[in-house]
Amino acid sequence: MTSRLAEVAQKVGVSEATVSRVLNGRPGVSESTRTAVLTALDVLGYERPTQLRGERARLIGLVLPELQNPIFPAVAEVVGGALAQRGFTPVLCTRTAGGLSESDYVTMLLDQHVSGVVFAGGHFAEDEAPHEHYHLLRERGIPVVLFNAAVEHLELPQVSTDDAVAVEQAFAHLASLGHERIGLVLGPEDHVPSRRKLAEYRTQCEKYGRTVDETLIEHAMFALEGGQAAASRLLRVGATGIICASDPLALGAIRAVRRAGLRVPRDVSVIGYDDSAFMNCTDPPLTTVRQPIEALGRAAVTLLVNQIEGGRVAAEELLFEPELVVRGSTGSVVGRGGGVEVDGEELVEVVGE
């Protein structure tokens, strides 16, 4: 007990006697100090005294699938900053191979009496993944917001980038450059945002009077290696333009083009999705569809805090417009080896709002 008091006191910057008064429910402590002590107790992993367990900490779980894709650290930065401005402390939970699952993290967060949870890129977007932990949070009355499209039956508020608009912008750009064989690299088949992108791809093929060629559609794991393998298959069926469902997939596609002895964009044009960090510094700079992460993150926090404060938030999806950012990885085509090369120069053209 003495070591616990000392550790909490040091973290908050108060005396051990003050911590003791808070834990024992005694008067003489300001509300702000009391809140800080309880939050420190939660962050350090100590159980609250029985009489205080009914009170939730001002902690918010932020559950991410990984940190290797730069888009997820960007989400964490925006959401974490917005939470801090509202007086909440984010608890970052990242799934790793052989590590804790989403369900494990939910159990841990419930033990810490969190005020709410934000999920980004999680099992909620996968039809075949387990979803029981989302239902558990609903049953416990814990506010939840999902970052990007989810399976239909969860009935939780969502903030999402409009996947249909993203593909519409990318397809129109490649078509305007003369590309006839436009390939598509998506995530797993049960991934909801990928399904939406695929549906719009089919719509765009119809709009431009083209028969949907199933050999130009590839599913892959969301990683550079997945993009490389999928793009290699697309190159074998004559794709000259490739739309990818993430920036790492697009970087893998560029690697596949080079391994095939071809050049981007002279022979093959590549478009990514996210506009994550440093995509304007790649060789060539990557044309990509930018997700409005700042707007999405702030909207997610607003929806979450409204729930925490007792407001009614509908279990609906807010759709945000993406932007096509044209850089050096796309160019016009008249056949492989005969296109226009951009020589790595960034062409800044933003389409959308």
Coordinates of C-alpha atoms in Angstrom, one line a residue:
M1 CA 0.0 0.0 0.0
T2 CA 2.8 2.4 0.9
S3 CA 4.6 1.9 -2.4
R4 CA 1.3 2.4 -4.3
L5 CA 0.6 5.6 -2.5
A6 CA 4.1 6.9 -3.3
E7 CA 3.8 6.0 -7.0
V8 CA 0.5 7.6 -7.4
A9 CA 1.6 10.7 -5.4
Q10 CA 4.6 11.1 -7.6
K11 CA 2.6 10.8 -10.8
V12 CA 0.1 13.4 -9.8
G13 CA 2.6 15.7 -7.9
V14 CA 0.8 15.6 -4.6
S15 CA 1.6 14.2 -1.1
E16 CA 0.9 10.6 -0.1
A17 CA -1.4 12.0 2.5
T18 CA -3.5 13.6 -0.2
V19 CA -3.7 10.4 -2.1
S20 CA -4.7 8.6 1.0
R21 CA -7.5 11.1 1.6
V22 CA -8.8 10.5 -1.9
L23 CA -8.7 6.7 -1.6
N24 CA -10.5 6.8 1.7
G25 CA -13.1 9.3 0.6
R26 CA -12.1 11.9 3.1
P27 CA -12.8 15.7 2.7
G28 CA -10.2 18.4 2.2
V29 CA -9.3 17.6 -1.4
S30 CA -10.3 19.6 -4.5
E31 CA -12.3 17.9 -7.2
S32 CA -9.6 18.4 -9.8
T33 CA -7.0 16.8 -7.5
R34 CA -9.4 14.0 -6.7
T35 CA -10.0 13.3 -10.4
A36 CA -6.2 13.4 -11.1
V37 CA -5.5 10.8 -8.4
L38 CA -8.2 8.5 -9.6
T39 CA -7.0 8.8 -13.2
A40 CA -3.4 8.1 -12.1
L41 CA -4.6 5.0 -10.3
D42 CA -6.3 3.7 -13.4
V43 CA -3.3 4.5 -15.7
L44 CA -0.9 2.8 -13.3
G45 CA -3.1 -0.3 -13.3
Y46 CA -4.1 -0.3 -9.7
E47 CA -7.6 -1.3 -8.6
R48 CA -9.8 1.5 -7.1
P49 CA -11.1 1.0 -3.6
T50 CA -14.5 -0.8 -3.6
Q51 CA -16.4 2.4 -2.8
L52 CA -14.9 4.2 -5.8
R53 CA -15.3 1.4 -8.4
G54 CA -18.7 2.6 -9.6
E55 CA -17.2 5.9 -10.9
R56 CA -15.7 5.8 -14.3
A57 CA -12.3 7.3 -14.9
R58 CA -11.8 10.0 -17.6
L59 CA -10.0 7.4 -19.7
I60 CA -10.9 6.6 -23.3
G61 CA -9.7 3.5 -25.0
L62 CA -8.3 4.0 -28.5
V63 CA -8.1 0.6 -30.2
L64 CA -6.0 0.3 -33.4
P65 CA -5.0 -2.7 -35.5
E66 CA -1.4 -1.7 -36.0
L67 CA 1.0 1.2 -36.1
Q68 CA 3.1 0.2 -39.1
N69 CA 0.6 1.8 -41.5
P70 CA 1.2 5.6 -41.0
I71 CA -2.5 6.3 -41.1
F72 CA -3.1 4.8 -37.7
P73 CA -0.5 6.9 -35.8
A74 CA -2.1 9.9 -37.6
V75 CA -5.6 8.8 -36.2
A76 CA -4.1 8.4 -32.8
E77 CA -2.6 11.9 -32.8
V78 CA -5.8 13.6 -33.9
V79 CA -8.1 11.6 -31.6
G80 CA -5.7 11.8 -28.7
G81 CA -5.3 15.6 -29.1
A82 CA -9.0 16.2 -29.3
L83 CA -9.7 14.0 -26.2
A84 CA -7.0 15.9 -24.2
Q85 CA -8.7 19.2 -25.1
R86 CA -11.9 17.8 -23.6
G87 CA -10.2 16.6 -20.4
F88 CA -9.9 12.9 -21.3
T89 CA -6.8 10.7 -21.3
P90 CA -6.5 8.2 -24.3
V91 CA -5.3 4.7 -23.5
L92 CA -3.7 3.3 -26.7
C93 CA -4.4 -0.4 -27.4
T94 CA -2.7 -1.9 -30.5
R95 CA -3.2 -5.4 -31.7
T96 CA 0.0 -7.3 -32.5
A97 CA 0.7 -10.8 -33.7
G98 CA 0.5 -13.2 -30.8
G99 CA -0.5 -10.3 -28.5
L100 CA -3.7 -9.1 -27.0
S101 CA -6.9 -9.4 -29.1
E102 CA -9.6 -6.7 -29.4
S103 CA -11.7 -8.7 -27.0
D104 CA -8.8 -8.8 -24.5
Y105 CA -8.3 -5.1 -24.7
V106 CA -12.1 -4.5 -24.1
T107 CA -11.9 -6.6 -20.9
M108 CA -8.9 -4.6 -19.7
L109 CA -10.6 -1.3 -20.5
L110 CA -13.7 -2.3 -18.7
D111 CA -11.6 -3.2 -15.6
Q112 CA -10.1 0.3 -15.8
H113 CA -13.6 1.8 -15.8
V114 CA -13.1 3.7 -19.0
S115 CA -15.6 6.4 -20.0
G116 CA -15.7 5.3 -23.7
V117 CA -13.9 3.5 -26.5
V118 CA -12.9 4.6 -30.1
F119 CA -12.2 1.7 -32.5
A120 CA -10.3 2.4 -35.8
G121 CA -9.7 -0.2 -38.5
G122 CA -10.9 -3.1 -36.2
H123 CA -12.9 -6.3 -36.4
F124 CA -16.1 -4.2 -36.7
A125 CA -15.3 -3.8 -40.4
E126 CA -14.9 -7.6 -41.0
D127 CA -17.9 -9.8 -41.5
E128 CA -16.1 -13.0 -40.4
A129 CA -14.4 -11.6 -37.3
P130 CA -15.7 -11.9 -33.7
H131 CA -18.1 -9.1 -32.7
E132 CA -19.1 -10.2 -29.2
H133 CA -17.0 -7.5 -27.4
Y134 CA -18.9 -4.7 -29.2
H135 CA -22.2 -6.1 -28.0
L136 CA -20.7 -6.4 -24.5
L137 CA -19.8 -2.7 -24.5
R138 CA -23.3 -1.8 -25.6
E139 CA -24.8 -4.0 -22.8
R140 CA -22.6 -2.2 -20.3
G141 CA -23.6 1.2 -21.5
I142 CA -20.1 2.2 -22.5
P143 CA -20.1 4.9 -25.3
V144 CA -18.4 3.7 -28.5
V145 CA -17.6 5.3 -31.8
L146 CA -16.3 3.4 -34.9
F147 CA -13.8 5.0 -37.2
N148 CA -14.8 3.9 -40.8
A149 CA -17.4 1.6 -42.2
A150 CA -18.7 -1.3 -40.1
V151 CA -20.8 -4.4 -40.6
E152 CA -24.5 -3.6 -40.4
H153 CA -25.7 -5.4 -37.2
L154 CA -23.5 -3.5 -34.7
E155 CA -25.8 -0.5 -34.5
L156 CA -23.0 1.9 -33.3
P157 CA -22.2 5.4 -34.4
Q158 CA -19.6 5.7 -37.1
V159 CA -17.5 8.3 -38.9
S160 CA -16.3 7.2 -42.3
T161 CA -14.6 8.3 -45.5
D162 CA -16.9 7.8 -48.5
D163 CA -15.3 4.8 -50.2
A164 CA -17.5 5.2 -53.3
V165 CA -16.4 8.8 -53.9
A166 CA -12.8 7.7 -53.4
V167 CA -13.0 5.1 -56.2
E168 CA -15.0 7.4 -58.4
Q169 CA -12.3 10.0 -58.2
A170 CA -9.4 7.6 -58.8
F171 CA -11.2 5.8 -61.7
A172 CA -12.1 9.0 -63.4
H173 CA -8.5 10.3 -63.1
L174 CA -7.0 7.1 -64.7
A175 CA -9.7 7.1 -67.4
S176 CA -9.0 10.7 -68.3
L177 CA -5.3 9.7 -68.8
G178 CA -6.4 7.1 -71.4
H179 CA -6.1 3.9 -69.2
E180 CA -8.4 1.1 -70.4
R181 CA -7.1 -1.7 -68.3
I182 CA -7.6 -0.4 -64.7
G183 CA -7.0 -2.8 -61.9
L184 CA -8.1 -2.7 -58.3
V185 CA -6.3 -4.0 -55.2
L186 CA -8.5 -4.3 -52.2
G187 CA -8.3 -5.7 -48.6
P188 CA -9.8 -9.1 -47.6
E189 CA -13.2 -10.1 -49.2
D190 CA -15.1 -9.7 -45.9
H191 CA -13.7 -6.1 -45.3
V192 CA -16.7 -3.7 -45.6
P193 CA -14.7 -0.6 -46.9
S194 CA -13.2 -2.9 -49.6
R195 CA -16.6 -4.2 -50.5
R196 CA -17.8 -0.6 -51.0
K197 CA -14.9 0.2 -53.1
L198 CA -15.5 -2.9 -55.3
A199 CA -19.2 -2.0 -55.8
E200 CA -18.2 1.5 -57.0
Y201 CA -15.5 0.1 -59.2
R202 CA -18.2 -2.0 -61.0
T203 CA -20.4 1.1 -61.2
Q204 CA -17.5 3.1 -62.8
C205 CA -16.9 0.3 -65.3
E206 CA -20.5 0.5 -66.4
K207 CA -20.4 4.3 -66.5
Y208 CA -17.5 4.2 -68.9
G209 CA -19.0 1.5 -71.0
R210 CA -16.5 -1.2 -70.0
T211 CA -17.1 -4.8 -69.2
V212 CA -16.0 -5.8 -65.7
D213 CA -13.0 -8.0 -66.0
E214 CA -12.7 -10.1 -62.9
T215 CA -9.0 -10.7 -63.5
L216 CA -8.4 -7.0 -62.8
I217 CA -9.8 -7.3 -59.3
E218 CA -7.5 -8.6 -56.5
H219 CA -7.8 -9.0 -52.8
A220 CA -4.8 -8.9 -50.5
M221 CA -3.7 -8.4 -46.9
F222 CA -3.2 -4.8 -46.0
A223 CA 0.6 -4.7 -46.3
L224 CA 3.3 -3.7 -48.8
E225 CA 3.9 -7.4 -49.5
G226 CA 0.2 -8.0 -50.2
G227 CA 0.2 -5.1 -52.7
Q228 CA 3.2 -6.4 -54.4
A229 CA 1.8 -9.9 -54.9
A230 CA -1.6 -8.6 -56.1
A231 CA -0.1 -6.0 -58.5
S232 CA 2.2 -8.7 -60.0
R233 CA -0.9 -10.7 -60.9
L234 CA -2.6 -7.5 -62.4
L235 CA 0.5 -6.8 -64.5
R236 CA 0.3 -10.3 -66.0
V237 CA -3.2 -9.5 -67.3
G238 CA -2.2 -6.2 -68.8
A239 CA -3.2 -3.6 -66.2
T240 CA -1.8 -0.1 -67.0
G241 CA -3.5 1.6 -64.1
I242 CA -3.9 0.3 -60.5
I243 CA -6.1 1.7 -57.8
C244 CA -5.1 0.5 -54.3
A245 CA -7.2 0.5 -51.1
S246 CA -4.3 1.8 -49.0
D247 CA -0.9 3.6 -49.4
P248 CA 1.1 0.5 -48.3
L249 CA -0.7 -1.5 -50.9
A250 CA 0.2 1.1 -53.5
L251 CA 3.9 1.1 -52.5
G252 CA 3.9 -2.6 -52.9
A253 CA 2.3 -2.2 -56.4
I254 CA 5.1 0.2 -57.3
R255 CA 7.7 -2.4 -56.2
A256 CA 6.0 -5.0 -58.3
V257 CA 6.1 -2.7 -61.4
R258 CA 9.8 -2.2 -60.9
R259 CA 10.5 -5.9 -60.3
A260 CA 8.7 -6.6 -63.7
G261 CA 11.2 -4.2 -65.4
L262 CA 8.6 -1.5 -65.9
R263 CA 8.4 2.1 -64.7
V264 CA 5.9 4.2 -62.8
P265 CA 4.2 6.1 -64.4
R266 CA 5.7 5.6 -67.8
D267 CA 4.3 2.1 -68.1
V268 CA 1.9 1.7 -65.2
S269 CA 0.1 4.3 -63.1
V270 CA -0.6 3.6 -59.4
I271 CA -3.0 5.3 -57.0
G272 CA -3.1 4.8 -53.3
Y273 CA -5.6 5.6 -50.5
D274 CA -5.1 7.5 -47.2
D275 CA -2.5 10.1 -48.1
S276 CA -0.5 9.0 -45.1
A277 CA 2.7 10.6 -44.0
F278 CA 5.6 11.0 -46.5
M279 CA 3.6 9.9 -49.5
N280 CA 4.8 13.1 -51.2
C281 CA 8.4 12.0 -50.6
T282 CA 8.3 8.6 -52.3
D283 CA 9.8 7.9 -55.7
P284 CA 7.8 8.9 -57.6
P285 CA 5.5 10.9 -55.2
L286 CA 2.3 8.9 -54.8
T287 CA -1.0 9.9 -56.3
T288 CA -3.5 9.0 -53.6
V289 CA -7.0 9.6 -52.2
R290 CA -6.7 11.6 -49.0
Q291 CA -8.9 10.7 -46.1
P292 CA -9.9 13.8 -44.0
I293 CA -8.4 12.4 -40.8
E294 CA -8.6 15.7 -38.9
A295 CA -12.3 16.1 -39.6
L296 CA -13.0 12.4 -38.9
G297 CA -11.1 12.3 -35.7
R298 CA -12.7 15.4 -34.2
A299 CA -16.2 14.2 -35.2
A300 CA -15.5 10.8 -33.5
V301 CA -14.5 12.6 -30.3
T302 CA -17.5 14.9 -30.4
L303 CA -19.9 11.9 -30.9
L304 CA -18.2 10.0 -28.0
V305 CA -18.2 13.0 -25.6
N306 CA -21.9 13.7 -26.4
Q307 CA -22.7 10.1 -25.3
I308 CA -20.6 10.4 -22.2
E309 CA -22.4 13.6 -21.2
G310 CA -25.8 11.9 -21.6
G311 CA -26.7 13.2 -25.0
R312 CA -28.5 11.0 -27.5
V313 CA -26.4 9.9 -30.4
A314 CA -28.0 8.0 -33.3
A315 CA -26.4 4.7 -34.4
E316 CA -25.8 6.1 -37.9
E317 CA -22.8 6.7 -40.1
L318 CA -21.4 10.1 -40.9
L319 CA -19.8 10.2 -44.4
F320 CA -16.9 12.5 -45.2
E321 CA -15.6 13.5 -48.6
P322 CA -12.1 12.4 -49.6
E323 CA -9.8 14.3 -51.9
L324 CA -7.8 13.0 -54.9
V325 CA -4.2 14.3 -54.6
V326 CA -2.4 14.0 -58.0
R327 CA 1.3 13.5 -57.8
G328 CA 4.0 11.7 -59.9
S329 CA 2.8 8.1 -59.8
T330 CA 0.1 8.6 -62.5
G331 CA 0.5 9.6 -66.1
S332 CA -1.2 9.2 -69.5
V333 CA -0.8 6.0 -71.4
V334 CA -0.7 4.9 -75.1
G335 CA 0.7 1.4 -74.4
R336 CA 3.5 0.2 -72.1
G337 CA 6.7 2.0 -72.8
G338 CA 4.9 4.8 -74.6
G339 CA 3.3 6.9 -71.9
V340 CA 4.2 10.2 -70.5
E341 CA 6.8 10.2 -67.7
V342 CA 6.5 12.8 -64.9
D343 CA 10.1 12.5 -63.8
G344 CA 9.2 12.4 -60.1
E345 CA 7.9 16.0 -60.0
E346 CA 4.9 16.4 -57.7
L347 CA 1.8 17.6 -59.5
V348 CA -0.5 19.0 -56.8
E349 CA -4.1 18.7 -58.0
V350 CA -6.8 18.2 -55.3
V351 CA -10.2 16.9 -56.4
G352 CA -13.0 17.1 -53.8
E353 CA -13.9 19.2 -50.8

